[in-house]
Short mmCIF file of C-alpha atoms and ligand atoms in Angstrom, two decimals:
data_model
loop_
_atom_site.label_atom_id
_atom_site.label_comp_id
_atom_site.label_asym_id
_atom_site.label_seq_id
_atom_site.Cartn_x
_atom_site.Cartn_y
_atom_site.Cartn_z
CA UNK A 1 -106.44 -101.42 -39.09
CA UNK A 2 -105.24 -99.75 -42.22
CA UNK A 3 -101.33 -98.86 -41.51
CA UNK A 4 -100.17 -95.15 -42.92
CA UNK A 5 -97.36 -93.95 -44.99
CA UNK A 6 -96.59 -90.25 -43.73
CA UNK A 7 -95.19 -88.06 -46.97
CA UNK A 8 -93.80 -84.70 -45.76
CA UNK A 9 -92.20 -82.14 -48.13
CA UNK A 10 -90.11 -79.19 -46.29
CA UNK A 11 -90.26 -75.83 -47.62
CA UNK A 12 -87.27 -73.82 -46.02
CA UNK A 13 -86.32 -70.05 -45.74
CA UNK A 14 -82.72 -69.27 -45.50
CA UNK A 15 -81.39 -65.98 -44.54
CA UNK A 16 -77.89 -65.31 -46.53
CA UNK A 17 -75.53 -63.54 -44.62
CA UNK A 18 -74.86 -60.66 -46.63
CA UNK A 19 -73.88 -57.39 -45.86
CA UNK A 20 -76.26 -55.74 -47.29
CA UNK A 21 -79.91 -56.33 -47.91
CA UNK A 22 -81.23 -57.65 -51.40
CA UNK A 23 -82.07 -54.50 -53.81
CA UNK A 24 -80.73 -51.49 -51.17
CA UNK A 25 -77.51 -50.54 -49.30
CA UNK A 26 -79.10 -51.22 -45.56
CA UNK A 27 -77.21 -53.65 -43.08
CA UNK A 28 -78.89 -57.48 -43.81
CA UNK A 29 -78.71 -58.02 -39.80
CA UNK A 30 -80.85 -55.71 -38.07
CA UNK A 31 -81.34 -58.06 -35.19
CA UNK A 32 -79.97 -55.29 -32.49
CA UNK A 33 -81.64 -52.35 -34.04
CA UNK A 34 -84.42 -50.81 -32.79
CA UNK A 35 -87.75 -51.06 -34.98
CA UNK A 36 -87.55 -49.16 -38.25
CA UNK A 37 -84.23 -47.48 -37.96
CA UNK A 38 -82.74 -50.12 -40.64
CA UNK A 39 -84.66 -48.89 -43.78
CA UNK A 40 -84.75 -46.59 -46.90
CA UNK A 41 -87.12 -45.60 -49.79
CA UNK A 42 -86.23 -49.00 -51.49
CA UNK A 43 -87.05 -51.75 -48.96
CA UNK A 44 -89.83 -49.49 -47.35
CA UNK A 45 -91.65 -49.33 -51.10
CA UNK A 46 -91.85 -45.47 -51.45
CA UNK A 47 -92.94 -44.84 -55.06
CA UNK A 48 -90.34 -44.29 -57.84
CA UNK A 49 -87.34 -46.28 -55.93
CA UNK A 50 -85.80 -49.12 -58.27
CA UNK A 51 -84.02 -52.20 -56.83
CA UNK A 52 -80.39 -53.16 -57.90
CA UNK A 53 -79.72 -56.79 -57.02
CA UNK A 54 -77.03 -57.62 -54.52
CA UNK A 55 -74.24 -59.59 -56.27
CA UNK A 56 -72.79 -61.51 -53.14
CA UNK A 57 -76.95 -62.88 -52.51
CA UNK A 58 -76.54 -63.94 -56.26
CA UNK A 59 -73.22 -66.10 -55.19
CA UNK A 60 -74.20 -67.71 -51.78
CA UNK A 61 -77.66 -68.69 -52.92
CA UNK A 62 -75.65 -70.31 -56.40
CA UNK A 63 -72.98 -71.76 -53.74
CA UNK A 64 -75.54 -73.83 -52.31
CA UNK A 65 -77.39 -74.36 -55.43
CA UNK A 66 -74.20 -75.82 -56.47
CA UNK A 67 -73.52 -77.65 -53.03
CA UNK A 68 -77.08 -79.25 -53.38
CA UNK A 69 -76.04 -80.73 -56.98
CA UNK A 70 -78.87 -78.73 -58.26
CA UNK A 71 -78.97 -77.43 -61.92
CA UNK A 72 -77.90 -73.87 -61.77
CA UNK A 73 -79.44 -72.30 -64.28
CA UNK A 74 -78.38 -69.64 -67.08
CA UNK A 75 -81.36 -67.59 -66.86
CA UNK A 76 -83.46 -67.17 -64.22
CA UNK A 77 -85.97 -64.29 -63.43
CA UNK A 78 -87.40 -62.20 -60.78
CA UNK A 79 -91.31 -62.15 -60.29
CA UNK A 80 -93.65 -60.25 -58.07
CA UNK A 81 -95.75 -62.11 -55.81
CA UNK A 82 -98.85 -60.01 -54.80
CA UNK A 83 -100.55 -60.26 -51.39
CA UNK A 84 -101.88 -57.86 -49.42
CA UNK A 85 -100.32 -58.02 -45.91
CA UNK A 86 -99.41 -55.02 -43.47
CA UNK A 87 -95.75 -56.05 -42.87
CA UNK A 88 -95.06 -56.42 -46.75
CA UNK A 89 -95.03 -52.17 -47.73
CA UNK A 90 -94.64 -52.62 -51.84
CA UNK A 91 -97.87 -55.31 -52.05
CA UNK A 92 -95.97 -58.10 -53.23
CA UNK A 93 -92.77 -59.46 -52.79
CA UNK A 94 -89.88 -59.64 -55.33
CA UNK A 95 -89.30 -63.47 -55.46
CA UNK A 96 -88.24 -66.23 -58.00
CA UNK A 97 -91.55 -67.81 -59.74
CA UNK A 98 -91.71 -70.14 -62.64
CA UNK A 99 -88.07 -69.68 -64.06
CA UNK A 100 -85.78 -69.46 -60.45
CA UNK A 101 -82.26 -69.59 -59.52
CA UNK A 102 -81.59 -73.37 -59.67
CA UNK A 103 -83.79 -76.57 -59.85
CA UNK A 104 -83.43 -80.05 -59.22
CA UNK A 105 -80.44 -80.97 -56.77
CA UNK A 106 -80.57 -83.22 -53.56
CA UNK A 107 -79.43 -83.87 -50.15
CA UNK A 108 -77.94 -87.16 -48.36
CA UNK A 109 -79.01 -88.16 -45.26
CA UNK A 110 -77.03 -90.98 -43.29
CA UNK A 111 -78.87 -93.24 -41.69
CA UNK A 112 -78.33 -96.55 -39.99
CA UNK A 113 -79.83 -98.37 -42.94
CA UNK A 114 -77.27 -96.32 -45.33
CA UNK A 115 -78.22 -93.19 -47.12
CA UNK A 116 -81.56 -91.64 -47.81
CA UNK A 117 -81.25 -89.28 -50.88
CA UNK A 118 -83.90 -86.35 -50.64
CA UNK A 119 -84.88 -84.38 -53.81
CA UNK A 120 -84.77 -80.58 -54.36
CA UNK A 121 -87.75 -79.52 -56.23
CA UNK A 122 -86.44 -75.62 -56.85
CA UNK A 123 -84.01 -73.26 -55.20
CA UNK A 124 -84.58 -69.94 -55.86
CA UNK A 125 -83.91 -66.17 -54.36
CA UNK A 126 -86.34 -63.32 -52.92
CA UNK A 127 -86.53 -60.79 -50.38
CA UNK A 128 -87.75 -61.15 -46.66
CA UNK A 129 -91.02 -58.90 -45.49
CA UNK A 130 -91.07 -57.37 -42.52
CA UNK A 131 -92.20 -58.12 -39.14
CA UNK A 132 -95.62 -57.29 -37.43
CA UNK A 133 -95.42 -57.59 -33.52
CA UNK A 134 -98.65 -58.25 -31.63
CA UNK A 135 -98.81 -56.37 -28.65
CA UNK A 136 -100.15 -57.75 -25.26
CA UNK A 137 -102.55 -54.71 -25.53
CA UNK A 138 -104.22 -55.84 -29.04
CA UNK A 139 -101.80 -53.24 -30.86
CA UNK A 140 -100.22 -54.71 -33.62
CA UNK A 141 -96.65 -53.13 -34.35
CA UNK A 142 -94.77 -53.26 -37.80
CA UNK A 143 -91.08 -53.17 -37.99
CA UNK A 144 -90.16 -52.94 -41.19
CA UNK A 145 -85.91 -53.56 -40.48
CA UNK A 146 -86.20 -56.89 -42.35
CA UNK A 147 -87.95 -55.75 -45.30
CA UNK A 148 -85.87 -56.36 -48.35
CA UNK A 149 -83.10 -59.21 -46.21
CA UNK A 150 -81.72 -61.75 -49.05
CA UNK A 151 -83.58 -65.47 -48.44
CA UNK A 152 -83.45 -68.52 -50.18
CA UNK A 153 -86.37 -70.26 -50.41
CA UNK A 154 -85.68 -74.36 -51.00
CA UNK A 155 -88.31 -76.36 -51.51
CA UNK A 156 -87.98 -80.73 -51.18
CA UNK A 157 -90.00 -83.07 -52.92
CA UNK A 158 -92.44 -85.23 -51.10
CA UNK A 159 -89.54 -87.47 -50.31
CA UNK A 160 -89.41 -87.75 -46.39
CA UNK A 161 -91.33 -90.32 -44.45
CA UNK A 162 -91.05 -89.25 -40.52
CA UNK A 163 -91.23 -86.65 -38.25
CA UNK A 164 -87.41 -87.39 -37.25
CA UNK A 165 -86.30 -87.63 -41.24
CA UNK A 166 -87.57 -83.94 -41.37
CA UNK A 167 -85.77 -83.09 -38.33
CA UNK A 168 -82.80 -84.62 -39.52
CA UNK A 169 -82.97 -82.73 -42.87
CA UNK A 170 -83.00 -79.72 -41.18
CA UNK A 171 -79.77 -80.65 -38.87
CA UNK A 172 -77.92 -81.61 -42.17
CA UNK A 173 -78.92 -78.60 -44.18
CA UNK A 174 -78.35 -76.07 -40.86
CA UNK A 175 -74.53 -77.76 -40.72
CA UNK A 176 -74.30 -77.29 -44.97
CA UNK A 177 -75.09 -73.43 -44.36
CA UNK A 178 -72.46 -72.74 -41.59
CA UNK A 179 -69.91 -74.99 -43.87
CA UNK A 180 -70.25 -73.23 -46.88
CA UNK A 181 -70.29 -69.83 -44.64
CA UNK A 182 -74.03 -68.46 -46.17
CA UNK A 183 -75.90 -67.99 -43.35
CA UNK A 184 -75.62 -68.25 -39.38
CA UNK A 185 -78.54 -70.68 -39.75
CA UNK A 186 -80.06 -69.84 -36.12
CA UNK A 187 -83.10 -70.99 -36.23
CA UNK A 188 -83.82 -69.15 -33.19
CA UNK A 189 -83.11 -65.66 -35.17
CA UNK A 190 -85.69 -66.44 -37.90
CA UNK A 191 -82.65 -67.20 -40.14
CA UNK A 192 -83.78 -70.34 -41.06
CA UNK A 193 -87.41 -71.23 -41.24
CA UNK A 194 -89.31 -74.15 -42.05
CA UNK A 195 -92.71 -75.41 -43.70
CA UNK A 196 -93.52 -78.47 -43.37
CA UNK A 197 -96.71 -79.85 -45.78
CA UNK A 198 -97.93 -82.83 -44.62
CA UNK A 199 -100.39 -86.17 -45.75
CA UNK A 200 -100.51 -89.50 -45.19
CA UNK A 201 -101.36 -92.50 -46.95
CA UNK A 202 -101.91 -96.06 -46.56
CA UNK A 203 -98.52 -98.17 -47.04
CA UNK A 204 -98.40 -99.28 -50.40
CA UNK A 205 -100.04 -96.72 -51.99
CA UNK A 206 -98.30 -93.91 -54.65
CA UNK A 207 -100.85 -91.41 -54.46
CA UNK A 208 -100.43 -87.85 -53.04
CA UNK A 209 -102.84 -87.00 -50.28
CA UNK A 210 -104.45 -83.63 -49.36
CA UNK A 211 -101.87 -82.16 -47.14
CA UNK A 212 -101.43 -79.57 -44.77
CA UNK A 213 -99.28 -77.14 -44.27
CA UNK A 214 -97.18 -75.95 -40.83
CA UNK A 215 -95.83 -73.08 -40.07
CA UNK A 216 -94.84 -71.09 -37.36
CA UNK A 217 -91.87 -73.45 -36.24
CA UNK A 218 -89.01 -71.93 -34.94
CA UNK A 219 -86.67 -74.37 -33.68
CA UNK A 220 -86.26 -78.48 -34.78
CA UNK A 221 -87.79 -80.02 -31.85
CA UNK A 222 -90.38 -77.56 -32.49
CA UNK A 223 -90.78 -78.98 -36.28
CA UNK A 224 -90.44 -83.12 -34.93
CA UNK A 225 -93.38 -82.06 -32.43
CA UNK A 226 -95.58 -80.41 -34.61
CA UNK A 227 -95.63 -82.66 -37.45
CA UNK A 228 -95.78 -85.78 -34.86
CA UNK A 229 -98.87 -84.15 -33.80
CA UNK A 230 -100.22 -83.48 -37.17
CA UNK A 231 -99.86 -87.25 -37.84
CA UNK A 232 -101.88 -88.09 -35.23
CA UNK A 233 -104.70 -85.62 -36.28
CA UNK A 234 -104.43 -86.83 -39.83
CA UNK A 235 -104.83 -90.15 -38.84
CA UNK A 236 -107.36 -89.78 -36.01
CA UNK A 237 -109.57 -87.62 -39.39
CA UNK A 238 -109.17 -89.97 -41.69
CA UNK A 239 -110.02 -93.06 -39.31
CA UNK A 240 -113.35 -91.60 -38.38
CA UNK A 241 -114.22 -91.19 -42.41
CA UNK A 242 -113.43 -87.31 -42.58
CA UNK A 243 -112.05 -85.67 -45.22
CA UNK A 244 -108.47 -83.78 -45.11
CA UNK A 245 -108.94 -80.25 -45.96
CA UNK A 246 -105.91 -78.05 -47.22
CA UNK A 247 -105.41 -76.16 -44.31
CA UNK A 248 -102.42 -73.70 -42.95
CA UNK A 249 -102.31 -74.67 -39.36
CA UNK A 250 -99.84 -72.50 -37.03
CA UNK A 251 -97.46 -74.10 -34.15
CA UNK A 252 -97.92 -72.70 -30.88
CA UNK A 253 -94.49 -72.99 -29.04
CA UNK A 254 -96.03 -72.48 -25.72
CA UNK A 255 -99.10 -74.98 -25.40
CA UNK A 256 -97.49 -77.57 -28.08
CA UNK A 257 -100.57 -77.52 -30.68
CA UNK A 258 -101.92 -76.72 -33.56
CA UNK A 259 -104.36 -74.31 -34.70
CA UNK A 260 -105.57 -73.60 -38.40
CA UNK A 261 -104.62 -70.24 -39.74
CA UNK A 262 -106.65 -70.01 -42.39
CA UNK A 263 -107.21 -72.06 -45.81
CA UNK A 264 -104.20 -72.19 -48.29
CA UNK A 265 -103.73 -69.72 -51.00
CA UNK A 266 -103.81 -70.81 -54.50
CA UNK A 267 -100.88 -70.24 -56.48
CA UNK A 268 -103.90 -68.18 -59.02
CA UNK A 269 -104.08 -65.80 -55.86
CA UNK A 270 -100.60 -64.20 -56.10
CA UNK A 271 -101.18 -63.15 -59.36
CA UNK A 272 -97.58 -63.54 -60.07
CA UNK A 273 -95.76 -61.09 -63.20
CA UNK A 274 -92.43 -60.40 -64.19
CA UNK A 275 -90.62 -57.61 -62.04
CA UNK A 276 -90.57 -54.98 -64.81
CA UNK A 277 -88.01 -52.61 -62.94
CA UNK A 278 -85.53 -55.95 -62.95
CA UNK A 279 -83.57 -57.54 -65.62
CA UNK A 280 -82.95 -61.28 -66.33
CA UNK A 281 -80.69 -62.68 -63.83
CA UNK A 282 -77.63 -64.40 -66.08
CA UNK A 283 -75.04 -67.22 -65.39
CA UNK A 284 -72.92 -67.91 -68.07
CA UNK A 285 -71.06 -71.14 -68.06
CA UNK A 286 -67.92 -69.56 -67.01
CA UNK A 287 -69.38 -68.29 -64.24
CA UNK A 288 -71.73 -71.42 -63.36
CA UNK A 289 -68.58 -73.32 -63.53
CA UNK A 290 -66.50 -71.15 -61.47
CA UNK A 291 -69.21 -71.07 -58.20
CA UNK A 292 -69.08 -75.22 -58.86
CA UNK A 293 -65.07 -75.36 -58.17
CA UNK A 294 -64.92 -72.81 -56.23
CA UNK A 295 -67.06 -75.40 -53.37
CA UNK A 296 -65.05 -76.66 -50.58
CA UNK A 297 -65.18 -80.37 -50.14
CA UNK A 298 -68.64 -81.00 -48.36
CA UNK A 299 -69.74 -82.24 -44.68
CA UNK A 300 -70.35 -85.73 -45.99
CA UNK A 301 -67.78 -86.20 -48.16
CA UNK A 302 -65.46 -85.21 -45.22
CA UNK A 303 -67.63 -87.63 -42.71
CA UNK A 304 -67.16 -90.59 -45.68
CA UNK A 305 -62.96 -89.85 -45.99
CA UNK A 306 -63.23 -89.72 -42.09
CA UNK A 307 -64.49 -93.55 -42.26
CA UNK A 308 -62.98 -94.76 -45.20
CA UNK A 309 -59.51 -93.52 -45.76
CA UNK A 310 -58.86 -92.28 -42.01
CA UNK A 311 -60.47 -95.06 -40.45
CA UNK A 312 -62.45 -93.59 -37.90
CA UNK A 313 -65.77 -94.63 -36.31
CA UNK A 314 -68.67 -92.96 -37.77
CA UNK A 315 -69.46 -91.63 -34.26
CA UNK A 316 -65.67 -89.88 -34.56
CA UNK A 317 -66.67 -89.47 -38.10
CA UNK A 318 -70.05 -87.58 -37.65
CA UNK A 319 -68.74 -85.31 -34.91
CA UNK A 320 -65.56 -84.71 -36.11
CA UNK A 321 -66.75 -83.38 -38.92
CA UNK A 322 -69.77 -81.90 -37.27
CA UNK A 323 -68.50 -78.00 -38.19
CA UNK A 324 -65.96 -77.24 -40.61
CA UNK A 325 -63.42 -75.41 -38.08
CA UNK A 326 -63.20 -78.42 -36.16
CA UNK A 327 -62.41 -81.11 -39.11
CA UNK A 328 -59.53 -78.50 -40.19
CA UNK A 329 -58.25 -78.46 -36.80
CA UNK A 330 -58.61 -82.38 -36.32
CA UNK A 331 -56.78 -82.92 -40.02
CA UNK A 332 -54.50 -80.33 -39.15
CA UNK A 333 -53.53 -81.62 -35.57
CA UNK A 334 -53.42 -85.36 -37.45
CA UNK A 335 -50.44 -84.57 -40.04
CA UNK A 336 -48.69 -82.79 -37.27
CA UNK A 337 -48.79 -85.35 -35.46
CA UNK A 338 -47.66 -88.12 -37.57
CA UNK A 339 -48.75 -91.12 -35.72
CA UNK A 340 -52.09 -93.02 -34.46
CA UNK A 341 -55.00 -90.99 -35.79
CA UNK A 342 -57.37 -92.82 -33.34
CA UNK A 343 -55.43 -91.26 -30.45
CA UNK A 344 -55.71 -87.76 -31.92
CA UNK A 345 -59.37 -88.18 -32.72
CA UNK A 346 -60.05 -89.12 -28.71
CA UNK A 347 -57.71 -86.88 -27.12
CA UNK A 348 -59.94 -84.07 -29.40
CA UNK A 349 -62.98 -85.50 -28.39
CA UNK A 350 -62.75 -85.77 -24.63
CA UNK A 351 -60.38 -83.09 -24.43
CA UNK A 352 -60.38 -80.16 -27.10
CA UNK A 353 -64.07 -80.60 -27.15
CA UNK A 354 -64.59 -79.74 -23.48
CA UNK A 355 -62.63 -76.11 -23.96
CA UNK A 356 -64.69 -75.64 -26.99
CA UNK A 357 -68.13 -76.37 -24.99
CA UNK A 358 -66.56 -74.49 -22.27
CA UNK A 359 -65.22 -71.19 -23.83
CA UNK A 360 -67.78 -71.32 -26.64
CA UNK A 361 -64.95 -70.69 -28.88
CA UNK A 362 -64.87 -72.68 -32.24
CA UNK A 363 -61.84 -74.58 -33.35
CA UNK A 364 -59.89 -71.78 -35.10
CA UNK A 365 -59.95 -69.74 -32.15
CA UNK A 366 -58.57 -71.72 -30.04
CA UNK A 367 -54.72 -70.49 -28.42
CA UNK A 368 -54.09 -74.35 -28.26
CA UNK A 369 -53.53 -74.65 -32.03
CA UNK A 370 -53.66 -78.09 -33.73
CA UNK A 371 -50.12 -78.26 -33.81
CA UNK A 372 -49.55 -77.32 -30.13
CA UNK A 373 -51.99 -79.92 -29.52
CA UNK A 374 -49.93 -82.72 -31.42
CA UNK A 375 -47.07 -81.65 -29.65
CA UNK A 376 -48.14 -82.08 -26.15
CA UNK A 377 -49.34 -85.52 -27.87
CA UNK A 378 -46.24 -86.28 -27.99
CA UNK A 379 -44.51 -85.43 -24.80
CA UNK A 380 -46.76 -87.60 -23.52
CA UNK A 381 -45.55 -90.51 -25.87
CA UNK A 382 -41.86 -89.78 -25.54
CA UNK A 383 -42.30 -90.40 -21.80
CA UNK A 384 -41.31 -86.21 -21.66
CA UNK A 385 -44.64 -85.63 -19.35
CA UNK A 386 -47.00 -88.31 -17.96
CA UNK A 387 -51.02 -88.25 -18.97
CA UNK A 388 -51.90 -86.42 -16.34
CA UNK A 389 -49.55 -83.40 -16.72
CA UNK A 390 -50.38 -83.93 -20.19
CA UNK A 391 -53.59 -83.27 -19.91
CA UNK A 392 -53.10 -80.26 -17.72
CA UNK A 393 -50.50 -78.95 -20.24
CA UNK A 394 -53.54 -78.73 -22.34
CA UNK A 395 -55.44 -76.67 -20.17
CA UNK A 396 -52.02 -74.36 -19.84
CA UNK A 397 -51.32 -73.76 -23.42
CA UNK A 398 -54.91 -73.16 -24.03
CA UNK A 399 -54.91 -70.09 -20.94
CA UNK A 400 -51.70 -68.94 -22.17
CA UNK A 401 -51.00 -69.44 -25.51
CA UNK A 402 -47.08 -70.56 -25.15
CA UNK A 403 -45.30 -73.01 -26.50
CA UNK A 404 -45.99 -77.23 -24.72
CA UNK A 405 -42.41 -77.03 -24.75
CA UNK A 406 -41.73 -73.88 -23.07
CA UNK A 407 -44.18 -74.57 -20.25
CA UNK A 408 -42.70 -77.57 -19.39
CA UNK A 409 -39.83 -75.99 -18.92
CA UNK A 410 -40.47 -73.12 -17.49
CA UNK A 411 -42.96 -74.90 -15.07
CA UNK A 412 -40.42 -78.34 -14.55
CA UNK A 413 -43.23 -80.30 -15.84
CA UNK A 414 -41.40 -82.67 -16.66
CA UNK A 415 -41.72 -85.78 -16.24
CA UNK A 416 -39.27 -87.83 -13.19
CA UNK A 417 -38.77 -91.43 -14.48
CA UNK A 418 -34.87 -91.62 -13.37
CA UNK A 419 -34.26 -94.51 -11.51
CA UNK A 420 -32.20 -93.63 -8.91
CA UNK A 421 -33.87 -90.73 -8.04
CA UNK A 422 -37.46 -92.73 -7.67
CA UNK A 423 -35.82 -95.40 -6.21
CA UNK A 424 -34.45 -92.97 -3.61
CA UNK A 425 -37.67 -91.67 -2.76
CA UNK A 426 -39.53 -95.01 -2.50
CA UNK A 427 -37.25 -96.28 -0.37
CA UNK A 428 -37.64 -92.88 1.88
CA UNK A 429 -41.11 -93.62 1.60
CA UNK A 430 -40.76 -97.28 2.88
CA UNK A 431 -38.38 -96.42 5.74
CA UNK A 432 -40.94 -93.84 7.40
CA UNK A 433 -44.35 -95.49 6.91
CA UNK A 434 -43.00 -99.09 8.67
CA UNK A 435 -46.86 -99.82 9.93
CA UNK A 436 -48.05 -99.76 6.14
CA UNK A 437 -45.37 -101.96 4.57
CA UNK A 438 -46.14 -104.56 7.74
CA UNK A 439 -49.55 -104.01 6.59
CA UNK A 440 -48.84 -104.99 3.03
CA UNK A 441 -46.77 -107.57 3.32
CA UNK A 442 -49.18 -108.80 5.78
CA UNK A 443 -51.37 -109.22 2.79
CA UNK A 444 -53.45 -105.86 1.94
CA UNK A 445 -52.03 -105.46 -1.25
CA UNK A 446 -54.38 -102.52 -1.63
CA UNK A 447 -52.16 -100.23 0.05
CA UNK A 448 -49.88 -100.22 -3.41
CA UNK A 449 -52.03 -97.44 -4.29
CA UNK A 450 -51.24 -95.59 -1.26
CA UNK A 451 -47.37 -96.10 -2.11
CA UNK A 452 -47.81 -94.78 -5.44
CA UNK A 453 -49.42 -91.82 -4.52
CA UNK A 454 -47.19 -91.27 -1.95
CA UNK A 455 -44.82 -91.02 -4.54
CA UNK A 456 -46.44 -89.35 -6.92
CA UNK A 457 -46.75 -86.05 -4.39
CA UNK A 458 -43.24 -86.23 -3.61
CA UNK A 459 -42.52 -85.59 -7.16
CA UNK A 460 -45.68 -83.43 -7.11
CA UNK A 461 -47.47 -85.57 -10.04
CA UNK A 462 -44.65 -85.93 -12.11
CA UNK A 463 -43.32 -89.29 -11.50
CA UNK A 464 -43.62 -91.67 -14.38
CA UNK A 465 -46.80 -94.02 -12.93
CA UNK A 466 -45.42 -97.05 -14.34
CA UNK A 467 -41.66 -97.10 -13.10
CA UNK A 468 -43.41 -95.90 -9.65
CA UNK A 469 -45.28 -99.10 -9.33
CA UNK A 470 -42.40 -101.34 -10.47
CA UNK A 471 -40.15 -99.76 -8.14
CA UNK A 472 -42.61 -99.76 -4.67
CA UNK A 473 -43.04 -103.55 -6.26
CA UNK A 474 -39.44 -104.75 -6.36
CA UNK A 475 -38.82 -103.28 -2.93
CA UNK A 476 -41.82 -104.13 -1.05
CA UNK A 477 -41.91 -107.80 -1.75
CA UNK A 478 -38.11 -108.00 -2.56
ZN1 ZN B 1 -83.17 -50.36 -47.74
MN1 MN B 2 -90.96 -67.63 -49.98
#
């Protein structure tokens, strides 16, 4: 049987989070509003109207052109794309055709057989269309709120090989966009949307197959299912001697098919031409060069100085450096600290982590700041509190927002570990339970736990554990 290579490109459309909409002065997130209250003569394509391009769409789409390592280029221009569609009010769409934004560029994705580079065909900008609803009734509704919202469209060579790879490449490029602070990147929201065209071909062969296209998918596991199942189909076709054709198939969410939408368009049937009301978009180097240093260091060059200079695990490394809140906090929290980044990393993990899950709160909101959390670090190490107020301190300075210090004090947190005074309450212990210390010197050595937290609620948890054991030890066999 002849074994197939799978070759998917993904064709993604990111919505920038601008404040305003490409070529007009209405709000970019309409999500709330109620159907076509978000619109004026521009982005509803009243005749006459003439777009003026949104600066800060110009910036976010270069910052990720940049971020990509793609070519950002010093001329690009805007096109219209014709196509007849009830949602889309001008005829055609004001997009990026044969001279856009940015080309080349790539992203990494780590793997555990190192890193798998993926190529960036073209990057360029254009404006969203609107939305048609489909009523349970047959009516079909069109809310026009979206018309005219900034997208990038990014388009990757035929470089990925699986179902998981694509899903993987959307995970990456999802955490880029919240990083670099373009988009919100909820998929959910329609605010990042992906294509995915797919063929196969035997193993060992170069050639580029008839592929299809998916669309439709509106979430990742959404995008590993369909494509699985598009495999399969491929496969299944081209095993029985049939011939792919160049469909558009659609993903239905609820039954977890496919259905084909209709042949593919031709590039020939957009009739693409310059937009004559728009002029050249520039870059000049100075400017090119600016948007390139102005990039924060990136998601995997922060997971890479996690595991090389810092030391960590790559399982510390990947999540730690999962959103770019928490890495600040976790760097931040590690210099205030001072000592064994491995214990800061797992405190944040098991710890920090939880309140963020719990209060859905990211990093920078949190009222236990990184260096409040270094400090209850180390009243723990001084011996100040033991773990387990420790770890309750946490919760406290998070609900409050006061000082570890202060708490402690205020609460008398601290921890007991004076001799005397431990000694004189294991020996009170001792003296009233005599049927448990027979018992234990009788041999049922397990009690020692009992001791120990006998003594632990007489100091109500604050006892240092380990001079409470050696202390119930000396006197119960002594
Ligand atoms: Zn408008
Ligand atoms: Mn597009």
């Amino acid at each position: 049987m002849t074994q197939y290579e799978v070759v998917i490109g993904l064709e993604t459309h990111i919505q920038l989070n601008t404040e305003s909409k490409i070529f007009c002065s209405c709000s970019a997130d309409s999500w709330d509003d109620a159907p076509n209250t978000n619109i004026c003569p521009v982005c509803s394509g009243l005749p006459g109207v003439l777009p003026v391009l949104n600066e800060g769409a110009v910036r976010k789409a270069a910052t990720l052109a940049a971020a990509m390592g793609a070519e950002l280029q010093p001329v690009s221009h805007f096109d219209r794309k014709n196509y007849f569609y009830p949602d889309l009010p001008k005829g055609y769409q004001i997009s990026q055709y044969d001279m856009p934004l940015a080309t080349g560029g790539h992203m990494d994705l780590p793997t555990a057989n190192g890193t798998r580079r993926i190529g960036i065909h073209k990057l360029h900008l254009e404006e969203d269309a609107g939305k048609t609803v489909n009523r349970a009734d047959g009516a079909r509704l069109i809310d026009f709120n979206r018309c005219g919202v900034p997208l990038v469209e990014m388009v990757t060579g035929p470089d990925l090989r699986s179902a998981d790879e694509a899903a993987q490449y959307l995970i990456r490029l999802r955490q880029l966009l919240r990083w670099l602070g373009i988009s919100e990147a909820d998929m959910e929201k329609g605010h990042l949307r992906a294509d995915a065209n797919v063929s196969i071909r035997p193993v060992g062969s170069d050639v580029l197959n008839t592929k299809t296209e998916i669309k439709n998918v509106n979430s990742i596991d959404s995008l590993r299912s369909a494509i699985e199942a598009e495999i399969e189909r491929q496969t299944r076709a081209v095993e029985a001697g049939e011939t792919i054709q160049p469909w558009t198939l659609g993903w239905d969410e609820n039954t977890g098919t496919l259905s084909k939408m209709r042949s593919k368009e031709t590039e020939a049937d957009y009739r693409y031409f310059r937009e004559p009301d728009l002029l050249p978009l520039v870059l000049d180097d100075a400017r090119r060069a600016e948007i390139i240093d102005a990039l924060p260091e990136l998601p995997l060059a922060r997971r890479q100085r996690f595991i090389e200079q810092v030391g960590l695990p790559e399982y510390d490394a990947d999540i730690l450096s999962g959103e770019r809140a928490l890495s600040y906090y976790f760097e931040t929290a590690a210099s205030a600290y001072g000592g064994d980044i491995k214990r800061v990393s797992n405190w944040l993990m098991n710890d920090v982590l939880a309140m963020l899950n719990e209060s859905g709160q990211t990093a920078d909101q949190l009222k236990l700041t990184p260096q409040y959390f270094a400090d209850v670090l180390k009243l723990m190490d001084s011996g100040a509190v033991n773990t387990p107020t420790g770890k309750s301190l946490l919760l406290k300075v998070q609900a409050s927002g006061q000082a570890p210090a202060d708490i402690v004090q205020a609460e008398g947190l601290a921890q007991v570990s004076d001799e005397t005074e431990l000694r004189k309450i294991a020996e009170d212990i001792i003296a009233t339970n005599p049927d448990n210390v027979a018992s234990f010197r009788a041999g049922k050595e397990a009690l020692m736990g009992w001791f120990v937290g006998q003594l632990m609620q007489r100091t109500k948890g604050k006892a240092d554990p380990k001079a409470a054991a050696r202390i119930l030890n000396e006197l119960l066999r002594g």
